[in-house]
GROMACS .gro file of C-alpha atoms in nm:
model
  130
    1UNK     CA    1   0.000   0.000   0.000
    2UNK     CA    2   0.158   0.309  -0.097
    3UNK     CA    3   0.005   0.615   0.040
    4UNK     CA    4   0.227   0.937   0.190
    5UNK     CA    5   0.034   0.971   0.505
    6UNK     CA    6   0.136   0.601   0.627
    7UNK     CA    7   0.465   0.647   0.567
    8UNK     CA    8   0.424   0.921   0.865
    9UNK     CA    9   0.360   0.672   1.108
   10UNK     CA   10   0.588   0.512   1.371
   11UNK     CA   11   0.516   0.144   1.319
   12UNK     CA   12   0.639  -0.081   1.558
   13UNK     CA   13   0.901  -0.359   1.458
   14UNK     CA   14   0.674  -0.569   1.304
   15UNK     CA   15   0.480  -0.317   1.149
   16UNK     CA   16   0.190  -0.234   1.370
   17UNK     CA   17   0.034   0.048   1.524
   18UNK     CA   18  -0.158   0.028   1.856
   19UNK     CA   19  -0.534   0.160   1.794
   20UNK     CA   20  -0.746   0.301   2.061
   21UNK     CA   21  -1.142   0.287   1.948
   22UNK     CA   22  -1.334   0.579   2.122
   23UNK     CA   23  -1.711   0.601   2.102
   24UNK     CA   24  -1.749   0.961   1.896
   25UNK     CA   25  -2.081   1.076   2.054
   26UNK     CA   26  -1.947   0.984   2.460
   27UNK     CA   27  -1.604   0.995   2.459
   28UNK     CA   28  -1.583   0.652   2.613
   29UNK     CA   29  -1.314   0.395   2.538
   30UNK     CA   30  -1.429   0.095   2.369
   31UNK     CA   31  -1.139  -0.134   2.291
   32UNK     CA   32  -0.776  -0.141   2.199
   33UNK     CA   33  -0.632  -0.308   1.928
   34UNK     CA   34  -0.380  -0.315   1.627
   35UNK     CA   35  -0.324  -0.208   1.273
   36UNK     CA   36  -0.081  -0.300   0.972
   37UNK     CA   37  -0.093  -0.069   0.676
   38UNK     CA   38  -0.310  -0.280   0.487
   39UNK     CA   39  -0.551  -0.260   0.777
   40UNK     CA   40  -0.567   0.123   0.836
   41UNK     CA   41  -0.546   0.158   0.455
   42UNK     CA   42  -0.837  -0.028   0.460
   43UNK     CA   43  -1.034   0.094   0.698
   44UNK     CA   44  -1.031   0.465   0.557
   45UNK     CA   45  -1.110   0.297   0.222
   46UNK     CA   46  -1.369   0.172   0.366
   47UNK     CA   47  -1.484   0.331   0.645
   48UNK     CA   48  -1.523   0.081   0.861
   49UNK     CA   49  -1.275  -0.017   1.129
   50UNK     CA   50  -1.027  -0.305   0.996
   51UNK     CA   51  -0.768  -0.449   1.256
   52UNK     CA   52  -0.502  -0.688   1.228
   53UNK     CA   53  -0.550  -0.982   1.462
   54UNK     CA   54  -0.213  -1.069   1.627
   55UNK     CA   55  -0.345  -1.418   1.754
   56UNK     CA   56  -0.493  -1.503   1.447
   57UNK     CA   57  -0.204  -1.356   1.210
   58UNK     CA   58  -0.525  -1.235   0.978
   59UNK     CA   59  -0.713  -0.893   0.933
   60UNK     CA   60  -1.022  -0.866   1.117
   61UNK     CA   61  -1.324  -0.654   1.034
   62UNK     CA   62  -1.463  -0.559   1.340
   63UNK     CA   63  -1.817  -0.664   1.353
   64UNK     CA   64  -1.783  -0.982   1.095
   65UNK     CA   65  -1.876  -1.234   1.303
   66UNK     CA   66  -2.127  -1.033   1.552
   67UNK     CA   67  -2.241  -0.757   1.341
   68UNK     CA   68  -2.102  -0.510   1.602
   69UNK     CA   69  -1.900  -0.322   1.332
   70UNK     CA   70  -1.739   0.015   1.389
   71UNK     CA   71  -1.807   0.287   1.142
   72UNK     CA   72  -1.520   0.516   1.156
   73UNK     CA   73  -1.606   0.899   1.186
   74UNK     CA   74  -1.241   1.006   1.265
   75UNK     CA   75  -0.902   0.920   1.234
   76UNK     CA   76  -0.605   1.073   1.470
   77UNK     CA   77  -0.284   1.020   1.501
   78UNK     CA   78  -0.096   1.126   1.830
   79UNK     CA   79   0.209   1.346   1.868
   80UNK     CA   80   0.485   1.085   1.874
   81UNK     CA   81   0.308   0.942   1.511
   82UNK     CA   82   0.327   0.614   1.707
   83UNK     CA   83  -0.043   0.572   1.822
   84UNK     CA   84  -0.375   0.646   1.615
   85UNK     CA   85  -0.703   0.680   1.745
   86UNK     CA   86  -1.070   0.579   1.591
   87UNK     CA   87  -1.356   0.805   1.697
   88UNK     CA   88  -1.607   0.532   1.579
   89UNK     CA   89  -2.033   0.492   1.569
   90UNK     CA   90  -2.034   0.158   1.747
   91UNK     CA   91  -2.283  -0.057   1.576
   92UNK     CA   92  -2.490  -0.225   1.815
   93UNK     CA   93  -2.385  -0.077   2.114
   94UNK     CA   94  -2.102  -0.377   2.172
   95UNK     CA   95  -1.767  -0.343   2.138
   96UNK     CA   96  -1.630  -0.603   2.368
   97UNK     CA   97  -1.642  -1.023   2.292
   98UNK     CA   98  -1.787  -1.014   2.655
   99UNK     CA   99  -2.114  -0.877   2.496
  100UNK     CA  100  -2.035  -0.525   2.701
  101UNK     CA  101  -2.025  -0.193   2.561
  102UNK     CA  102  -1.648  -0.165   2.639
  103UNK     CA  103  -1.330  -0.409   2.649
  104UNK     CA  104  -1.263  -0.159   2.943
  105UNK     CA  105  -1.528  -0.327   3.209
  106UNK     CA  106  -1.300  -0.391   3.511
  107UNK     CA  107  -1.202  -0.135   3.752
  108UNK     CA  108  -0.918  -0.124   4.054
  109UNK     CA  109  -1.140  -0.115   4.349
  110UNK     CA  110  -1.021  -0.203   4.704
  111UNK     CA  111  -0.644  -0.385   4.519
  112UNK     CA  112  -0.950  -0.574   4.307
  113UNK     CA  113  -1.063  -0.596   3.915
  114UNK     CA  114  -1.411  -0.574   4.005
  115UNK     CA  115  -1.641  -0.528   3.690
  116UNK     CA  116  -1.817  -0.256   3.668
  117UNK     CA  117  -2.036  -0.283   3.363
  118UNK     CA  118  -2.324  -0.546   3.288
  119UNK     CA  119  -2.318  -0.773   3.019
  120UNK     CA  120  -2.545  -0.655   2.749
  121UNK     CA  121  -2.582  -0.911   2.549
  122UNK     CA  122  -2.462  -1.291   2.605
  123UNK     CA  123  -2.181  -1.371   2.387
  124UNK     CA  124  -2.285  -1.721   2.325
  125UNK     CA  125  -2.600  -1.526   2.099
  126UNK     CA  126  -2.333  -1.302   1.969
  127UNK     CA  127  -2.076  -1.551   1.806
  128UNK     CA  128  -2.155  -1.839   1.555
  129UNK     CA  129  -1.992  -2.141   1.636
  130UNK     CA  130  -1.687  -2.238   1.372
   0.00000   0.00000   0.00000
């Protein structure tokens, strides 16, 4: 993919770019995840959000599976042109595999994780099985 404006981003070693999905209208955090070039190139192409799946060694449309996809309403990259945020319309109101809105559910409470947001949906009616 040759395009100017990814060549002006600080991608790691092997050739990703940490990607911080924040709900547009709220603010909120929904999810972290990572990019190549093909998947940011794609994702402004198509204006969806497109990640590259580490554990899977694949790209992964957000949403495939679930339908939870993440239409992409902004694009940022930070001052050290080493991190890029999405201000995204989260489809469905899920972000998280959990069924919750956000991968960001858990809070330090008393030296605990305690979760602090209900599952909205279970994620056994979210996912078809392979």
């Amino acid at each position: 993919m040759s395009a100017p404006w990814l060549d002006e981003i600080r991608w790691t070693d092997d050739g990703l770019v940490p990607v911080i999905a924040q709900q547009a209208e709220t603010g909120k955090i929904l999810m972290f995840a990572w990019m190549n070039r093909e998947s940011l190139a794609l994702t402004v192409a198509e204006g969806y959000a497109v990640y590259w799946s580490r554990s899977r060694g694949k790209l992964w449309r957000k949403g495939e599976e679930s339908g939870h996809r993440q239409k992409v309403l902004g694009l940022f990259l930070d001052c050290d042109e080493d991190v890029i945020v999405l201000k995204i319309e989260q489809e469905g109101g899920i972000a998280c595999h959990t069924g919750r809105e956000s991968c960001f559910y858990r809070s330090l409470i008393d030296g605990q994780w305690q979760s602090i947001e209900p599952v909205l949906k279970d994620p056994e009616a979210i996912y078809r099985k392979s």
